[in-house]
mmCIF file with all atom_site columns, C-alpha atoms in Angstrom:
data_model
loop_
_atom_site.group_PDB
_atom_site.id
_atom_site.type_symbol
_atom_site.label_atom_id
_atom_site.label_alt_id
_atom_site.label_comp_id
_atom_site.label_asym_id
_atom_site.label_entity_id
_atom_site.label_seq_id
_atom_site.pdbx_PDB_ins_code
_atom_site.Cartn_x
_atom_site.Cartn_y
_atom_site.Cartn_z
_atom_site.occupancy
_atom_site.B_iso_or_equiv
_atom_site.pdbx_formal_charge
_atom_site.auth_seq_id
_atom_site.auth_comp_id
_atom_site.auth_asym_id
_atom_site.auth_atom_id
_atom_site.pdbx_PDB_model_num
ATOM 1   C CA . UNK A 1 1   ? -19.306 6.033   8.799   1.00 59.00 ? 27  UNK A CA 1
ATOM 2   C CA . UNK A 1 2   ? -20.065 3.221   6.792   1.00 64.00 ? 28  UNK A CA 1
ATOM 3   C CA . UNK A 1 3   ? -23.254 2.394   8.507   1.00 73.00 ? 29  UNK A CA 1
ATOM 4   C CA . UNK A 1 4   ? -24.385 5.660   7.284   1.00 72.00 ? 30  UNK A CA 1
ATOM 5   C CA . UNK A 1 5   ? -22.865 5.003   3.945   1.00 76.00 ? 31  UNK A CA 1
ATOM 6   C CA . UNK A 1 6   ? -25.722 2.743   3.726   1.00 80.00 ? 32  UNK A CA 1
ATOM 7   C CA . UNK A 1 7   ? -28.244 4.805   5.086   1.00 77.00 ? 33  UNK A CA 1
ATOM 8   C CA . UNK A 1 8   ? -27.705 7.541   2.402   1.00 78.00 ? 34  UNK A CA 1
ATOM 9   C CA . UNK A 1 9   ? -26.582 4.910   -0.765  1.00 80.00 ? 35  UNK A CA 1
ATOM 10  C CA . UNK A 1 10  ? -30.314 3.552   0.011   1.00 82.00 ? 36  UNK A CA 1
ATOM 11  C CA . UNK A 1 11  ? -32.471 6.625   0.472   1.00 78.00 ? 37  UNK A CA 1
ATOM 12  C CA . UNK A 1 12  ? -30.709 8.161   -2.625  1.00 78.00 ? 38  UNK A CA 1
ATOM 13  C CA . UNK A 1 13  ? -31.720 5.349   -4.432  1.00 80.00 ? 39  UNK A CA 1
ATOM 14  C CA . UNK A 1 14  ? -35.024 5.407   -3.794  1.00 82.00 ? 40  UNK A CA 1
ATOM 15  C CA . UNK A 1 15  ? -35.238 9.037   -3.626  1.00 78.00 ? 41  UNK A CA 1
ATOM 16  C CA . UNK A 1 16  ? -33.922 9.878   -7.012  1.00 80.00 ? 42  UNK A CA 1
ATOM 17  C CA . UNK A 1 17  ? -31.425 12.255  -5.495  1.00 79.00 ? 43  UNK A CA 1
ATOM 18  C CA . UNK A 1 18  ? -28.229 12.633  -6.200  1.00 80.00 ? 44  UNK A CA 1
ATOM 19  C CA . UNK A 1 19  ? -26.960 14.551  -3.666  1.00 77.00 ? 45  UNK A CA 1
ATOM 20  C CA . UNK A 1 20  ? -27.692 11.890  -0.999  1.00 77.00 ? 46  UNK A CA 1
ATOM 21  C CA . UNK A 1 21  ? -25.716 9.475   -3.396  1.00 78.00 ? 47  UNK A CA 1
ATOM 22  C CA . UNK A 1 22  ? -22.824 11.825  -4.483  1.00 79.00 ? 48  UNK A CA 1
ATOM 23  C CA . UNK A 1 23  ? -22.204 12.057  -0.513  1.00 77.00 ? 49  UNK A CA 1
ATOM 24  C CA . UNK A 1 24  ? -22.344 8.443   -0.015  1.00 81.00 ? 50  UNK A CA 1
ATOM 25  C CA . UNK A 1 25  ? -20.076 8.410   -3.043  1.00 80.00 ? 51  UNK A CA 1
ATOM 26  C CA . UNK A 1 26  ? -17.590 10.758  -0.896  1.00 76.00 ? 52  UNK A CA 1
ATOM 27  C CA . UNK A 1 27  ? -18.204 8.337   2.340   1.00 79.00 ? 53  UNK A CA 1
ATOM 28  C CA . UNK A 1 28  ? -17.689 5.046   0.235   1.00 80.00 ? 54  UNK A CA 1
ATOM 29  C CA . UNK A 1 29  ? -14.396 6.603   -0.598  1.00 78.00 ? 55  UNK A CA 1
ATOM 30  C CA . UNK A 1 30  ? -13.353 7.785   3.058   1.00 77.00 ? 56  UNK A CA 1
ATOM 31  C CA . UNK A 1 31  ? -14.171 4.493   4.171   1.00 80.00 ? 57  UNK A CA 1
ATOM 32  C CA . UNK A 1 32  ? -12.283 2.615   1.674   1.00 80.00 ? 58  UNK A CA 1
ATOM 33  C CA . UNK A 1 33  ? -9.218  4.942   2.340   1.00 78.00 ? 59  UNK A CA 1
ATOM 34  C CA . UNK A 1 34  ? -9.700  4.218   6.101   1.00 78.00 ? 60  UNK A CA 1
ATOM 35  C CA . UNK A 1 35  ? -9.935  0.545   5.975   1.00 81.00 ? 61  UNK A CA 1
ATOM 36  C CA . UNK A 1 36  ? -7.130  0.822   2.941   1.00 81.00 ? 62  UNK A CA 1
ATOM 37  C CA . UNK A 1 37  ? -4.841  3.018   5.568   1.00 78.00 ? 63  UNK A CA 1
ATOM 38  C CA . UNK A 1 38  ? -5.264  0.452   7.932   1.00 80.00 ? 64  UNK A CA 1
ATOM 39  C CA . UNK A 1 39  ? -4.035  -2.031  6.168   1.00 82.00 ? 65  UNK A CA 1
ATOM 40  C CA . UNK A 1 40  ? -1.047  -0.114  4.699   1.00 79.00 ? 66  UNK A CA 1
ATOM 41  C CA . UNK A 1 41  ? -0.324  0.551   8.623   1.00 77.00 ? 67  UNK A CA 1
ATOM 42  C CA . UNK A 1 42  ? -0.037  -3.321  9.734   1.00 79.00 ? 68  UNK A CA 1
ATOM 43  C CA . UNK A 1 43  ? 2.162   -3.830  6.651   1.00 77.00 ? 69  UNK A CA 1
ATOM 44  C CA . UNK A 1 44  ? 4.843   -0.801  7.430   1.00 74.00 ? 70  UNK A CA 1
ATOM 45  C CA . UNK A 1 45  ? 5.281   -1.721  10.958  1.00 75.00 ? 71  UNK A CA 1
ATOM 46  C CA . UNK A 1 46  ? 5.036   -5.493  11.036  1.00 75.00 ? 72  UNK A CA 1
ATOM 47  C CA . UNK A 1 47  ? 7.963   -6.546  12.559  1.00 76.00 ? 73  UNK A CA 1
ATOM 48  C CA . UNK A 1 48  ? 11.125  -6.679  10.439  1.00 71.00 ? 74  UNK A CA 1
ATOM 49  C CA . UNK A 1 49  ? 12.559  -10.366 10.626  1.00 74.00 ? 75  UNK A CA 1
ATOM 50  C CA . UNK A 1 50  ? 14.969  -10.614 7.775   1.00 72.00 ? 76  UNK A CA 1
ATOM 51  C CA . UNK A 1 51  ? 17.270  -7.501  8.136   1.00 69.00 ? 77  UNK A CA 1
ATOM 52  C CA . UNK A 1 52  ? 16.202  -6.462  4.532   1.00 68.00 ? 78  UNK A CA 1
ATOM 53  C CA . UNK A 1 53  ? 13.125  -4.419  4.811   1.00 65.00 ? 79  UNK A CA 1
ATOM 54  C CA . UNK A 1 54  ? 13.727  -0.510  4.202   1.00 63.00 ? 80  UNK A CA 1
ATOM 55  C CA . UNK A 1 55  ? 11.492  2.277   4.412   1.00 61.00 ? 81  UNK A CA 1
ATOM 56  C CA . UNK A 1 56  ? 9.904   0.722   1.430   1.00 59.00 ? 82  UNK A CA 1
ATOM 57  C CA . UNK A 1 57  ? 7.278   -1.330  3.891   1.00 67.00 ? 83  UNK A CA 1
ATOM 58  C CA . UNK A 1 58  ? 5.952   2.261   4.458   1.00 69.00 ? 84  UNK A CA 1
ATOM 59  C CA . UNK A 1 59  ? 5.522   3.306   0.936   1.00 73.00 ? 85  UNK A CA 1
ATOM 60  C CA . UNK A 1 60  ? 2.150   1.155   1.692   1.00 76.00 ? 86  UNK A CA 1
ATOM 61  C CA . UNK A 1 61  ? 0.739   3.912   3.302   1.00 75.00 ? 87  UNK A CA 1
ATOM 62  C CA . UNK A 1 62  ? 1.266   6.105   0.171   1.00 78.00 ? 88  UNK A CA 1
ATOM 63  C CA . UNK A 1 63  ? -0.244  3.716   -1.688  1.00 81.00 ? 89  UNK A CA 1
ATOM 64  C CA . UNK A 1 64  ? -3.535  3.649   0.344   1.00 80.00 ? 90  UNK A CA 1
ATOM 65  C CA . UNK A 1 65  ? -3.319  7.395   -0.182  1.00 79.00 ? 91  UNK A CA 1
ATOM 66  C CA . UNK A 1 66  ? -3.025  6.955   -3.814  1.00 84.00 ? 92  UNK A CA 1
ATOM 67  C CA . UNK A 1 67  ? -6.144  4.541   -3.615  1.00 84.00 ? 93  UNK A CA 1
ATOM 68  C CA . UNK A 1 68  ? -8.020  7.393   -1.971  1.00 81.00 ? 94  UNK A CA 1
ATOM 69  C CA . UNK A 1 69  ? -7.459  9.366   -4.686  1.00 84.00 ? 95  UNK A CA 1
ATOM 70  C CA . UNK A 1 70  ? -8.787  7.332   -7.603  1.00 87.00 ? 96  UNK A CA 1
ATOM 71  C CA . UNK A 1 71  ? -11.843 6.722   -5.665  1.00 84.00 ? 97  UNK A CA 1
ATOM 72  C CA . UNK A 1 72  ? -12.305 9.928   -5.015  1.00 82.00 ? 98  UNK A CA 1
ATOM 73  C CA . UNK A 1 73  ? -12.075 11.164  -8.410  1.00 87.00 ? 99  UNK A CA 1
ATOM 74  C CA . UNK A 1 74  ? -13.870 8.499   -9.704  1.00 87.00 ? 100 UNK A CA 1
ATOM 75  C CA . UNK A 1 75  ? -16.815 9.289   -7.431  1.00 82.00 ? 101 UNK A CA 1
ATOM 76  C CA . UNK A 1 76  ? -16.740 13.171  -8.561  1.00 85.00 ? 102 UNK A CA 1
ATOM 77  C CA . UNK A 1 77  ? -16.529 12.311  -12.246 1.00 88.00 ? 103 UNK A CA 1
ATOM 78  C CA . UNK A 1 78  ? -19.842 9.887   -11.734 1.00 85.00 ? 104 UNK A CA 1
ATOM 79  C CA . UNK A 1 79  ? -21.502 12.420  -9.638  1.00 82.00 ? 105 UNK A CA 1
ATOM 80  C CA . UNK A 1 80  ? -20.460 15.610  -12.174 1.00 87.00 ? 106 UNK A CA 1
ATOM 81  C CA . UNK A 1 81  ? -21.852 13.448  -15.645 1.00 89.00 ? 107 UNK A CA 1
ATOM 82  C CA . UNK A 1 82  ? -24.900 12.389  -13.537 1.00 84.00 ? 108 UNK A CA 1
ATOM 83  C CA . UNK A 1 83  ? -25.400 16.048  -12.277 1.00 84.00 ? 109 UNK A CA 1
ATOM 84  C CA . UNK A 1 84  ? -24.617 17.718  -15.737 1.00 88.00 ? 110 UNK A CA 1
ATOM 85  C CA . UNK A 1 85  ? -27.067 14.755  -17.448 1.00 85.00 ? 111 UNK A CA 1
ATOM 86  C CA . UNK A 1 86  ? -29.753 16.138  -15.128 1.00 82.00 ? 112 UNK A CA 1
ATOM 87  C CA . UNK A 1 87  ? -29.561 20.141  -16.101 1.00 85.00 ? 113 UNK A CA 1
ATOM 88  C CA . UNK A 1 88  ? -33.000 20.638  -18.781 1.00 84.00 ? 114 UNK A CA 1
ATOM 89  C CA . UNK A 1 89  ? -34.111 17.521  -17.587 1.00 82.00 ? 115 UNK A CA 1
ATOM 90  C CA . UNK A 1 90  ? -37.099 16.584  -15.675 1.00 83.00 ? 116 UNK A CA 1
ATOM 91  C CA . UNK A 1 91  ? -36.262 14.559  -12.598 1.00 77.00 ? 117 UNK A CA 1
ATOM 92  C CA . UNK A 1 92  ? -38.699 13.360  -9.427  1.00 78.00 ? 118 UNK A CA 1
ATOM 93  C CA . UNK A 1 93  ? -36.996 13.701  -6.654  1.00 76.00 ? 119 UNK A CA 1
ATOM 94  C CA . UNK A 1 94  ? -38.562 12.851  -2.839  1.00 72.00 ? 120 UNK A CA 1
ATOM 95  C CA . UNK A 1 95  ? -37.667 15.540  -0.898  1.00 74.00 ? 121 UNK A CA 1
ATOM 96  C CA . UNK A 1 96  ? -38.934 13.865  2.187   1.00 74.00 ? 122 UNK A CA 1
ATOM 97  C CA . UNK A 1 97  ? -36.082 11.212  1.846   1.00 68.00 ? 123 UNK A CA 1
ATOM 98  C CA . UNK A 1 98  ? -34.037 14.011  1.201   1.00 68.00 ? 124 UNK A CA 1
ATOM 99  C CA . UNK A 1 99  ? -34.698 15.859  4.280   1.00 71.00 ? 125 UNK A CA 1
ATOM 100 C CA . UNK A 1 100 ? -34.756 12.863  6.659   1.00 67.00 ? 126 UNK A CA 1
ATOM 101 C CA . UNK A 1 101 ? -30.931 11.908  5.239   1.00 66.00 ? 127 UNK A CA 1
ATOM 102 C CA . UNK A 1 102 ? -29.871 15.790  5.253   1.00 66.00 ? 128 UNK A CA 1
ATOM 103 C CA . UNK A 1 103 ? -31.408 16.106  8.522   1.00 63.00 ? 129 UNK A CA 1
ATOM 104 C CA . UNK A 1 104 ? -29.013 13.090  9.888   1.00 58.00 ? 130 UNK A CA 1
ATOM 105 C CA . UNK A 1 105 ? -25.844 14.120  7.904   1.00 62.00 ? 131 UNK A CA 1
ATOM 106 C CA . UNK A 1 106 ? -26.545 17.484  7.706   1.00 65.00 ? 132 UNK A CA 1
ATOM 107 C CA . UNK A 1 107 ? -24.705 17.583  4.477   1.00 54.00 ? 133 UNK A CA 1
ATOM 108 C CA . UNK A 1 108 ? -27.921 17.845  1.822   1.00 76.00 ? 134 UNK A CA 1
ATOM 109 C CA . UNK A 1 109 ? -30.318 18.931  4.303   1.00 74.00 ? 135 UNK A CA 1
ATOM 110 C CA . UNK A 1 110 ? -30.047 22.250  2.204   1.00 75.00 ? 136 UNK A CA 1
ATOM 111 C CA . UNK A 1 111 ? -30.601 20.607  -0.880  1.00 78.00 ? 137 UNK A CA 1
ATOM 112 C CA . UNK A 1 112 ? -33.887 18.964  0.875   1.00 81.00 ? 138 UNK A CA 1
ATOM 113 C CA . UNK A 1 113 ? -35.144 21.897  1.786   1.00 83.00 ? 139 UNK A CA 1
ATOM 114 C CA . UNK A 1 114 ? -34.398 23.619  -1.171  1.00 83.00 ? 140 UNK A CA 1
ATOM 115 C CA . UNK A 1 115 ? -36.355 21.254  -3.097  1.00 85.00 ? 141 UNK A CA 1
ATOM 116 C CA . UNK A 1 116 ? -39.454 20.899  -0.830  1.00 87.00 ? 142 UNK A CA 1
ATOM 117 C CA . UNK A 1 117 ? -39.805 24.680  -0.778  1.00 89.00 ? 143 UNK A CA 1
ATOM 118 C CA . UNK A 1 118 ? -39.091 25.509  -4.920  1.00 89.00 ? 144 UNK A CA 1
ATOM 119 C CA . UNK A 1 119 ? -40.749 22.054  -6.015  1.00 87.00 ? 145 UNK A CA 1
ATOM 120 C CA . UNK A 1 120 ? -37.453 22.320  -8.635  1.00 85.00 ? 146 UNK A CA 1
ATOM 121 C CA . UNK A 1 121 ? -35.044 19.245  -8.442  1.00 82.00 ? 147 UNK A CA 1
ATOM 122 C CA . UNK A 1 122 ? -32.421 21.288  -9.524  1.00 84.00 ? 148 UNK A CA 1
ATOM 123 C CA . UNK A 1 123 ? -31.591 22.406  -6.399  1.00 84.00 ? 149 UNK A CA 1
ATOM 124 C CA . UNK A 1 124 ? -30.692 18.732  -6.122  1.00 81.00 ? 150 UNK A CA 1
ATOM 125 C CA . UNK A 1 125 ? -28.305 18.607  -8.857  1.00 83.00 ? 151 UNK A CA 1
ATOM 126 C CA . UNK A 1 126 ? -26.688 21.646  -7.755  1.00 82.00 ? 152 UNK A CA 1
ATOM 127 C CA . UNK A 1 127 ? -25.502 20.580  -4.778  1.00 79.00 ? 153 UNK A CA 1
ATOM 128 C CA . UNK A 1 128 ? -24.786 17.079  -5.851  1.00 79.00 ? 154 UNK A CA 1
ATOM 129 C CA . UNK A 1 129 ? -21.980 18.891  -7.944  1.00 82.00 ? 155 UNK A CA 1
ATOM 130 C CA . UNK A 1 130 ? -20.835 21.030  -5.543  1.00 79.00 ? 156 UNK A CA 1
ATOM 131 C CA . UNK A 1 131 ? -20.073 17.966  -3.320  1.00 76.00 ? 157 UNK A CA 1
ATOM 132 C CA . UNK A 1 132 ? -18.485 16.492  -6.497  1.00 79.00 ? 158 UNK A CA 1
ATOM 133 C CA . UNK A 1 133 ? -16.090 19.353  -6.640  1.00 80.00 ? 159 UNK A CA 1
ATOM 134 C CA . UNK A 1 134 ? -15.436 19.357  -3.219  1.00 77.00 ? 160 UNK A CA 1
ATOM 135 C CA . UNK A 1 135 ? -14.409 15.567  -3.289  1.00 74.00 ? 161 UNK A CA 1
ATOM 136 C CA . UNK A 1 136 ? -12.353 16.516  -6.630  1.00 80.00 ? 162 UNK A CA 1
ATOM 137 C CA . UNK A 1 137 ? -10.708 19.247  -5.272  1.00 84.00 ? 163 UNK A CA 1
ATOM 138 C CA . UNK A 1 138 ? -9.700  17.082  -1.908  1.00 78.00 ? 164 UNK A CA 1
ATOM 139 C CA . UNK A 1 139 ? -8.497  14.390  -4.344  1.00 78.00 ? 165 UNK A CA 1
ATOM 140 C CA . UNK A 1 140 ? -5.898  16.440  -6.305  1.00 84.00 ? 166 UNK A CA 1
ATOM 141 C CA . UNK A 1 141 ? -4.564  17.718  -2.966  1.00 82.00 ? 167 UNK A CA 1
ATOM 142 C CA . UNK A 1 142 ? -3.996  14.417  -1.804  1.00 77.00 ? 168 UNK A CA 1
ATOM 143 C CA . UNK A 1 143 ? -2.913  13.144  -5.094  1.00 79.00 ? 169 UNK A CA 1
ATOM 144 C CA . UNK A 1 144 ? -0.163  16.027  -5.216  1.00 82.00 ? 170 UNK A CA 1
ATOM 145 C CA . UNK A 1 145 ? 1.106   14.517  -1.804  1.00 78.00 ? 171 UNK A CA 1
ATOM 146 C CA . UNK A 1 146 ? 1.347   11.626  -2.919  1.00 76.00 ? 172 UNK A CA 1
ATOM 147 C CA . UNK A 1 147 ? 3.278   11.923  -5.922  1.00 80.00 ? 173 UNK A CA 1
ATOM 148 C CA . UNK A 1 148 ? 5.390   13.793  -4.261  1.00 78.00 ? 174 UNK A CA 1
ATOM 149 C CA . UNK A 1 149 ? 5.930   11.237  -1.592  1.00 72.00 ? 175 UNK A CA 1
ATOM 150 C CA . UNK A 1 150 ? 6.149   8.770   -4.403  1.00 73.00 ? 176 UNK A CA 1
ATOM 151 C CA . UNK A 1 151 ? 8.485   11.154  -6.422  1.00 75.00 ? 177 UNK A CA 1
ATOM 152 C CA . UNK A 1 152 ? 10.780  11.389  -3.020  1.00 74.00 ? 178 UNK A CA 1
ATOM 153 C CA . UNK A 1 153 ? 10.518  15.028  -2.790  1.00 74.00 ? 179 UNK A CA 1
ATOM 154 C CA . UNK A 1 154 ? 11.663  16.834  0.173   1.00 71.00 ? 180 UNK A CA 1
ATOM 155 C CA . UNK A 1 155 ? 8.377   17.290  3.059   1.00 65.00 ? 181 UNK A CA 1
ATOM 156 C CA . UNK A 1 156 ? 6.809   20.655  3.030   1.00 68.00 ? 182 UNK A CA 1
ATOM 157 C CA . UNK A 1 157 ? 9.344   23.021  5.015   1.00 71.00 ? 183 UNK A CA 1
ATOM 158 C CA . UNK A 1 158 ? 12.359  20.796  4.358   1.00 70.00 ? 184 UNK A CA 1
ATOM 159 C CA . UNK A 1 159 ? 14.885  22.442  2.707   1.00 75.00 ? 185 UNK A CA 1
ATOM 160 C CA . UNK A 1 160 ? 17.217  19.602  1.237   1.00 72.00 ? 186 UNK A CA 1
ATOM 161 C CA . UNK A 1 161 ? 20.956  19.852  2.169   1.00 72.00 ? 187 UNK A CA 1
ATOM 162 C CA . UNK A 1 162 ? 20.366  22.240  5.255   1.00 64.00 ? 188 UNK A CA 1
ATOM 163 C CA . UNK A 1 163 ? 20.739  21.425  9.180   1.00 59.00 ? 189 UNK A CA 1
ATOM 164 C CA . UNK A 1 164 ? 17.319  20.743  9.387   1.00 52.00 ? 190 UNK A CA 1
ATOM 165 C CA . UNK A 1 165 ? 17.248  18.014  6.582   1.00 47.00 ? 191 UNK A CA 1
ATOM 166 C CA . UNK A 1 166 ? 20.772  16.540  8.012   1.00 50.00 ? 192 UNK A CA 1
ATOM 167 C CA . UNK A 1 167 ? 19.437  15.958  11.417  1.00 50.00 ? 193 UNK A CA 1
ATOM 168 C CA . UNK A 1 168 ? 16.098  14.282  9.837   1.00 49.00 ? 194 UNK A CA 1
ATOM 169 C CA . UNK A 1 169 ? 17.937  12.037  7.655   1.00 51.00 ? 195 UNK A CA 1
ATOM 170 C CA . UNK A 1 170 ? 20.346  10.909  10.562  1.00 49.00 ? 196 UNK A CA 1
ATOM 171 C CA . UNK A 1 171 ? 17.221  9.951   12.488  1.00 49.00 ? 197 UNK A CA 1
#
């Protein structure tokens, strides 16, 4: 994933397309959250040696979530200005770069095409926002987890104060 992250953060560059570099935007993120989630894991179940640690440890883990969810916002705010910036504009965009990324993530290979065959680089910025608000719309729904996590709300399907709830919290 990151490898690739590299692949399309370069070609993008020297393309001039943004949807190549909106999705490496989106993979940046992912990988961040991974690596980020990883961490969080080692710190909530390192070994407790003190007697003091509570569930707090694991409120890492929500945290890495959280961390997610800036990125990810911030990467579909960057990619919607750049993508709105573009519309009237007159952009050069390689479509060969295009299609040789899109044909290895799959992911803008329609943009690519769509390019090659119109000659209009507006394909491009179409689908470089769609990705954006795609990425936006997966970061609310993980931010809204998380605050409620963070907020100490009941899980989805918990109905506080019945059996179900009692036996959880006895656990």
């Amino acid at each position: 994933m990151a490898g690739f992250f590299g692949v399309e953060l370069g070609f993008g560059l020297w393309s001039g397309s943004l949807a190549p570099l909106s999705d490496a935007g989106h993979m940046s993120a992912d990988v961040v959250a991974v690596g980020a989630a990883l961490a969080a894991t080692r710190i909530a179940t390192r070994k407790d040696t003190t007697g003091m640690r509570t569930f707090g440890s694991y409120r890492a883990l929500v945290f890495a979530s959280g961390l997610a969810v800036l990125l990810m916002l911030g990467v579909a705010a960057y990619v919607s200005i750049a993508a709105i910036g573009r519309i009237g504009a007159s952009v050069e965009v390689e479509s060969g770069a295009m299609l040789i990324v899109g044909a290895i993530g799959l992911a803008v290979i329609v943009a690519g095409v769509l390019v090659a065959r119109t000659g209009s680089a507006w394909w491009d910025t179409a689908i470089a926002f769609a990705i954006a608000v795609f990425v936006a719309i997966r970061a609310v729904i993980l931010g809204r987890e998380v605050l409620a996590v963070l907020g100490q709300h009941a899980p989805a399907g918990v109905e506080p104060g019945s059996r179900t709830s009692q036996a959880v919290s006895r656990e």
